[in-house]
CSV table of C-alpha atoms in Angstrom, one decimal:
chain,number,residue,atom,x,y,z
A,5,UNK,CA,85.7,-31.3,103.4
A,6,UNK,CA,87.3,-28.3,101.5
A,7,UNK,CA,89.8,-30.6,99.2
A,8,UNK,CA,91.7,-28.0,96.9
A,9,UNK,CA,91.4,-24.2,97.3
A,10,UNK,CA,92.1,-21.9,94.7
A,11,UNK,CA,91.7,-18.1,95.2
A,12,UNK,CA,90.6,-15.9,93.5
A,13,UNK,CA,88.1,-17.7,91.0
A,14,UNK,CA,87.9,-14.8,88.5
A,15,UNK,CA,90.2,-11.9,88.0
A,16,UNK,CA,90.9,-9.7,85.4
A,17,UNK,CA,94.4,-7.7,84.8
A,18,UNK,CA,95.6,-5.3,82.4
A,19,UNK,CA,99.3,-6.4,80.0
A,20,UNK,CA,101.8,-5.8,82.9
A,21,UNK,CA,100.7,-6.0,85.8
A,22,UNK,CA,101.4,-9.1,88.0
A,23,UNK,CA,99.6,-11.2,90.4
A,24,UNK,CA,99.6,-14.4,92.1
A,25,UNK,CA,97.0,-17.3,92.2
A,26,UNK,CA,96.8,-19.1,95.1
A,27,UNK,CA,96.5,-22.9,96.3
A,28,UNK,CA,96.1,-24.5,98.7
A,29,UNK,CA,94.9,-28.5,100.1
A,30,UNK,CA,93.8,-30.1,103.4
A,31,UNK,CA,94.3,-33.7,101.4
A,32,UNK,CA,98.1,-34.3,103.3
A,33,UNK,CA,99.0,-34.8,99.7
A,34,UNK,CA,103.0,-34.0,98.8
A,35,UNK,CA,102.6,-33.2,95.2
A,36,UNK,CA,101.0,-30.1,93.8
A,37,UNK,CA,100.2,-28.9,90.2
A,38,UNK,CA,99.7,-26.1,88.4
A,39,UNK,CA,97.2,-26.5,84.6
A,40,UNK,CA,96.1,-24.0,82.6
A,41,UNK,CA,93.1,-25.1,80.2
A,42,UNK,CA,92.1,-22.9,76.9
A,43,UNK,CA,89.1,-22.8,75.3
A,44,UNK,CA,88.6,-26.5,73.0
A,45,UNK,CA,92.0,-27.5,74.3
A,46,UNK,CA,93.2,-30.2,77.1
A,47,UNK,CA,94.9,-29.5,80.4
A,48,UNK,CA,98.4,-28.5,80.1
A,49,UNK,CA,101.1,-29.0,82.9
A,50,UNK,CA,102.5,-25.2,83.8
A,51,UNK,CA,104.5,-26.4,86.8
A,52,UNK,CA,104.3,-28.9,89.6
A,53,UNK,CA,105.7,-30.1,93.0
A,54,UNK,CA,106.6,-33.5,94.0
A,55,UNK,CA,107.0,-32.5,97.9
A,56,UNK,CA,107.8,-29.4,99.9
A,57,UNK,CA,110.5,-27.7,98.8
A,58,UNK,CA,110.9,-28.8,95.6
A,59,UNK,CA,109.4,-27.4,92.1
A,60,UNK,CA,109.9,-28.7,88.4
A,61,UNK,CA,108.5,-27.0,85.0
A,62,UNK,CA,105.9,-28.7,83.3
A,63,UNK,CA,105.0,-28.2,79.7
A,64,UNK,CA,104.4,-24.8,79.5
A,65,UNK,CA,106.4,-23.0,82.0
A,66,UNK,CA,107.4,-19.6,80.3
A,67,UNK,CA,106.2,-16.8,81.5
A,68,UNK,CA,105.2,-17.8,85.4
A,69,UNK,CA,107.0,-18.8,88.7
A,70,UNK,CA,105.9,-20.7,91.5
A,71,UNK,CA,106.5,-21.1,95.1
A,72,UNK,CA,106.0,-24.2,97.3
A,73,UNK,CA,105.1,-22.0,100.7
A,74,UNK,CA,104.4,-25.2,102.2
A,75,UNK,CA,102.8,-28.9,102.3
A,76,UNK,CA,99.8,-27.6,101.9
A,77,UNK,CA,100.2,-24.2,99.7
A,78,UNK,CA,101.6,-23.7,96.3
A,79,UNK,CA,101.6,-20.4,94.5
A,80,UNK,CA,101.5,-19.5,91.1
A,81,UNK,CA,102.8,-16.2,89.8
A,82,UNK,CA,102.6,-13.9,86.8
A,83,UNK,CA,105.0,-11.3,86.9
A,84,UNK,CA,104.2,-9.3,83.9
A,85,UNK,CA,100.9,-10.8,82.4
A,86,UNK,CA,100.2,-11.3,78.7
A,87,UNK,CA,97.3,-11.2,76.9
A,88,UNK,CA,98.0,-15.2,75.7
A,89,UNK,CA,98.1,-15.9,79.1
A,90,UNK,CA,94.2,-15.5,79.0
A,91,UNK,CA,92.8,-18.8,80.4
A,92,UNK,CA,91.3,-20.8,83.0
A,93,UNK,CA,94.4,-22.4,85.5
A,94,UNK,CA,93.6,-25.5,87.7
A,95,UNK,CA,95.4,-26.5,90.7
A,96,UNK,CA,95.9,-30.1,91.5
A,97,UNK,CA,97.1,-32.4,94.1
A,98,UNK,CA,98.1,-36.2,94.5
A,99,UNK,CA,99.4,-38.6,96.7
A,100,UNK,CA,103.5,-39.3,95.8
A,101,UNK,CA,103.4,-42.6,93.3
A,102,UNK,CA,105.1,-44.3,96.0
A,103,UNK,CA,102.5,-44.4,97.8
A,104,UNK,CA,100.3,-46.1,95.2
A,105,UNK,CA,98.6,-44.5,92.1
A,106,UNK,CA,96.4,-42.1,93.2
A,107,UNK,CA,94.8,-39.9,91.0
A,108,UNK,CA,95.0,-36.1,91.1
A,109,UNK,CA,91.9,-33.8,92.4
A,110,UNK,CA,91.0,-30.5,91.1
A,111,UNK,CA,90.5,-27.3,92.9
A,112,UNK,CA,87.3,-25.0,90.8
A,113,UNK,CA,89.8,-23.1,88.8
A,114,UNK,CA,90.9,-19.4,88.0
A,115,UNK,CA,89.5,-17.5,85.4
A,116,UNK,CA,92.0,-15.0,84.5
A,117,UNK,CA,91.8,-12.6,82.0
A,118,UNK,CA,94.5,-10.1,80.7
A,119,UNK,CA,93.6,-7.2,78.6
B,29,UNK,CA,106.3,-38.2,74.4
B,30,UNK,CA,103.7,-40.2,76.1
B,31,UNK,CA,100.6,-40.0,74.9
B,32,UNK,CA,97.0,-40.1,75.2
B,33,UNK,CA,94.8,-40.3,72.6
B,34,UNK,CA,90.6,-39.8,72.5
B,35,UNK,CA,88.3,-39.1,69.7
B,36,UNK,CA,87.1,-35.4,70.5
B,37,UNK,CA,83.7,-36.1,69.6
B,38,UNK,CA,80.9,-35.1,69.9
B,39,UNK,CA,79.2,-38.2,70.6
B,40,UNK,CA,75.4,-37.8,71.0
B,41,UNK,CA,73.7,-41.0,72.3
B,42,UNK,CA,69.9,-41.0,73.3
B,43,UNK,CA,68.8,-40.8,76.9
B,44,UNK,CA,68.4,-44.4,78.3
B,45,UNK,CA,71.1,-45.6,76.3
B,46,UNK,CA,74.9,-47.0,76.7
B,47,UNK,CA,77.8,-44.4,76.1
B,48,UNK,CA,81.0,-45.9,75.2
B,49,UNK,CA,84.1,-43.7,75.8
B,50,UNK,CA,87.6,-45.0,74.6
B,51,UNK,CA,91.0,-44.4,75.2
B,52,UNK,CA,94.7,-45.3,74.0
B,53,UNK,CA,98.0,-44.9,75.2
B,54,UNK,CA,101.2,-45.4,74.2
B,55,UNK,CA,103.1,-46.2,77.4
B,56,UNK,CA,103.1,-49.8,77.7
B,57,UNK,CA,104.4,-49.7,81.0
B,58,UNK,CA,101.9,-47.1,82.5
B,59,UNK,CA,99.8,-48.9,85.8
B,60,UNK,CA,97.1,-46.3,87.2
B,61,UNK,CA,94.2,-44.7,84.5
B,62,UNK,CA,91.5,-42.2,85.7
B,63,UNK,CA,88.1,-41.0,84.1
B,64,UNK,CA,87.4,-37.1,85.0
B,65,UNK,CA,84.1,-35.9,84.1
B,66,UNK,CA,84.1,-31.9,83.2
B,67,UNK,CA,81.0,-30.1,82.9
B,68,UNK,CA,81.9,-27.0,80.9
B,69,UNK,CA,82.9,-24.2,82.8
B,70,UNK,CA,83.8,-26.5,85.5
B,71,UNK,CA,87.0,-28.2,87.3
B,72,UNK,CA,87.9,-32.0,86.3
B,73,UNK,CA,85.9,-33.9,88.7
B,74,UNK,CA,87.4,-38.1,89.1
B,75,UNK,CA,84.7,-40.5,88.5
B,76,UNK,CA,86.6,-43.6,88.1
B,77,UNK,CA,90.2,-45.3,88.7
B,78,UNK,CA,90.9,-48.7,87.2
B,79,UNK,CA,94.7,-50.3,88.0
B,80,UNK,CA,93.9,-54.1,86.4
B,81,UNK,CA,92.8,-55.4,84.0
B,82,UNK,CA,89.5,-56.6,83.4
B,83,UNK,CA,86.2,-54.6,84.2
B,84,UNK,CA,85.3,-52.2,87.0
B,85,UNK,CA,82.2,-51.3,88.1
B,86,UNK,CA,80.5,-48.4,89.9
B,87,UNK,CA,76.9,-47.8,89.8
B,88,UNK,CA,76.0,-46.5,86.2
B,89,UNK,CA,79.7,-46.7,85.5
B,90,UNK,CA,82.3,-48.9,84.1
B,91,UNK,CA,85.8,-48.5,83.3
B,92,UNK,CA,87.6,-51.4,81.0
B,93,UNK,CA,91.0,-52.0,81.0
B,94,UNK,CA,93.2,-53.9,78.6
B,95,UNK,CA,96.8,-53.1,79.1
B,96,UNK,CA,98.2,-55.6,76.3
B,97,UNK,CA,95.9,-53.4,73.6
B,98,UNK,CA,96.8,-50.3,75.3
B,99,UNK,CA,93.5,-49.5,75.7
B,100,UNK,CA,91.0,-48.1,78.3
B,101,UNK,CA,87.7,-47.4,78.1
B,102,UNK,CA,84.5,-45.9,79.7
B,103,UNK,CA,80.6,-47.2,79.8
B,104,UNK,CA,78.3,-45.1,81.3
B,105,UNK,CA,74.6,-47.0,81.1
B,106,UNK,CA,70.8,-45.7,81.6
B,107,UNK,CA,72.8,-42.2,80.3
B,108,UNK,CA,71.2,-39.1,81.1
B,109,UNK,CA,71.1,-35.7,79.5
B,110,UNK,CA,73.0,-34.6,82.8
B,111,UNK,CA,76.0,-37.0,81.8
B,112,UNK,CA,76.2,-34.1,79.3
B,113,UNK,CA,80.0,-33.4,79.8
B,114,UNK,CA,83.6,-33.4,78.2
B,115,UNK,CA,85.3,-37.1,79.6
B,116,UNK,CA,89.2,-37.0,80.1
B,117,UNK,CA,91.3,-39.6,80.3
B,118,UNK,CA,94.1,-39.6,81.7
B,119,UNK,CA,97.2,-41.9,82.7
B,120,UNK,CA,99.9,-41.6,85.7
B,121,UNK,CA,103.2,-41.2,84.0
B,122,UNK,CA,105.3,-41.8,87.8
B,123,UNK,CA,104.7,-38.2,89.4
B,124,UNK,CA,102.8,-36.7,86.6
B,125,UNK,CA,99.8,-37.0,84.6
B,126,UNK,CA,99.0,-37.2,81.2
B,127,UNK,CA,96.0,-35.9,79.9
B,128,UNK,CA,93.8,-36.8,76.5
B,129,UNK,CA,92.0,-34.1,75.2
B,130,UNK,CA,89.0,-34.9,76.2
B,131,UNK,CA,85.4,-36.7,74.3
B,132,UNK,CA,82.4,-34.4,74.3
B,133,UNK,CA,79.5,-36.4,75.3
B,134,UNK,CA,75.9,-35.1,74.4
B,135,UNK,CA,72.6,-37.1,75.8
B,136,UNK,CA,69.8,-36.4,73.9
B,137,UNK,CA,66.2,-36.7,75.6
């Protein structure tokens, strides 16, 4: 019972270059959501994805892009990566609230480091 | 801005005893709350979800709700040093989350 997949789980880049974290969940969930966490600091909404085909910025969008491949995947992108973009990101996935409140669940995380 | 609110901690209870974990909010109209449990270096992992009010149980677990105070809480009993973890509340705000900052929890053997 895989759950939420995030690849890679560690990665390191230099200031520039640009990469894409992946996602993706076997739950038949339609929303998806992108965190980063820092160190001593609370989860914070980078972007999410209330059903295929559709994307909305979160708290902190600057700096990233994302792509809603599918039901199942949904892609985060850093196309020139900054040095405060240093953290640990956290994809998430939920039923819609109309079907009920469901809480979100967590794929392991990213560790992303940019030099 | 909705938010939610948690002392940071840390709060360092014995083994063997009752950890108490509390949590405001300031959307009166908010319906679903979650406890997540995150061991450090680790994801969020959901330990409990509470919708009413009153008291719900699961095993060494409780979660306390009391919408009219705006105020849920947590109860872990018999707490061991592997309940060692940061706590996060958080509250469904329609198709998002919102997320306290989290109460470090330290149990002392």
């Amino acid at each position: 019972n895989a759950g939420v997949t995030q690849t890679p789980k560690f990665q390191v880049l230099k200031t520039g270059q640009s990469m894409t974290l992946q996602c993706a969940q076997d739950m038949n969930h339609n929303s998806m959501y992108w965190y980063r966490q820092d160190p001593g600091m609370g989860l914070r909404l980078i972007y999410y994805s209330a059903s295929e085909g559709t994307t909305d910025k979160g708290e902190v969008p600057n700096g990233y892009n994302v792509s809603r491949l599918n039901k199942r995947e949904f892609s985060l992108r850093l196309e020139s990566a900054a040095p405060s973009q240093t953290s640990v990101y956290f994809c998430a996935s939920s039923k819609s609230p109309g079907t009920g409140y469901q809480p979100q669940h967590f794929g392991d995380g990213t560790r992303l480091s940019i030099l | 801005q909705k938010e939610v609110e948690q002392n940071s901690g840390p709060l360092s209870v014995p083994e063997g005893a009752i950890a108490s974990l509390n949590c405001t909010y300031s959307d009166r109209g908010s319906q679903s709350f979650f406890w997540y449990r995150q061991y450090s270096g680790k994801s969020p992992e959901l330990i409990m979800s509470i919708y009413s009010n009153g008291d719900k149980e699961d095993g060494r677990f409780t979660a306390q709700l009391n919408k009219a105070s705006q105020y849920v809480s947590l109860l872990i009993r018999d707490s061991q040093p592997s309940d060692s973890a940061t706590y996060l509340c958080a509250v469904r705000d329609g198709q998002n989350f919102v997320f306290g900052p989290g109460t470090r929890l330290s149990v002392l053997p």
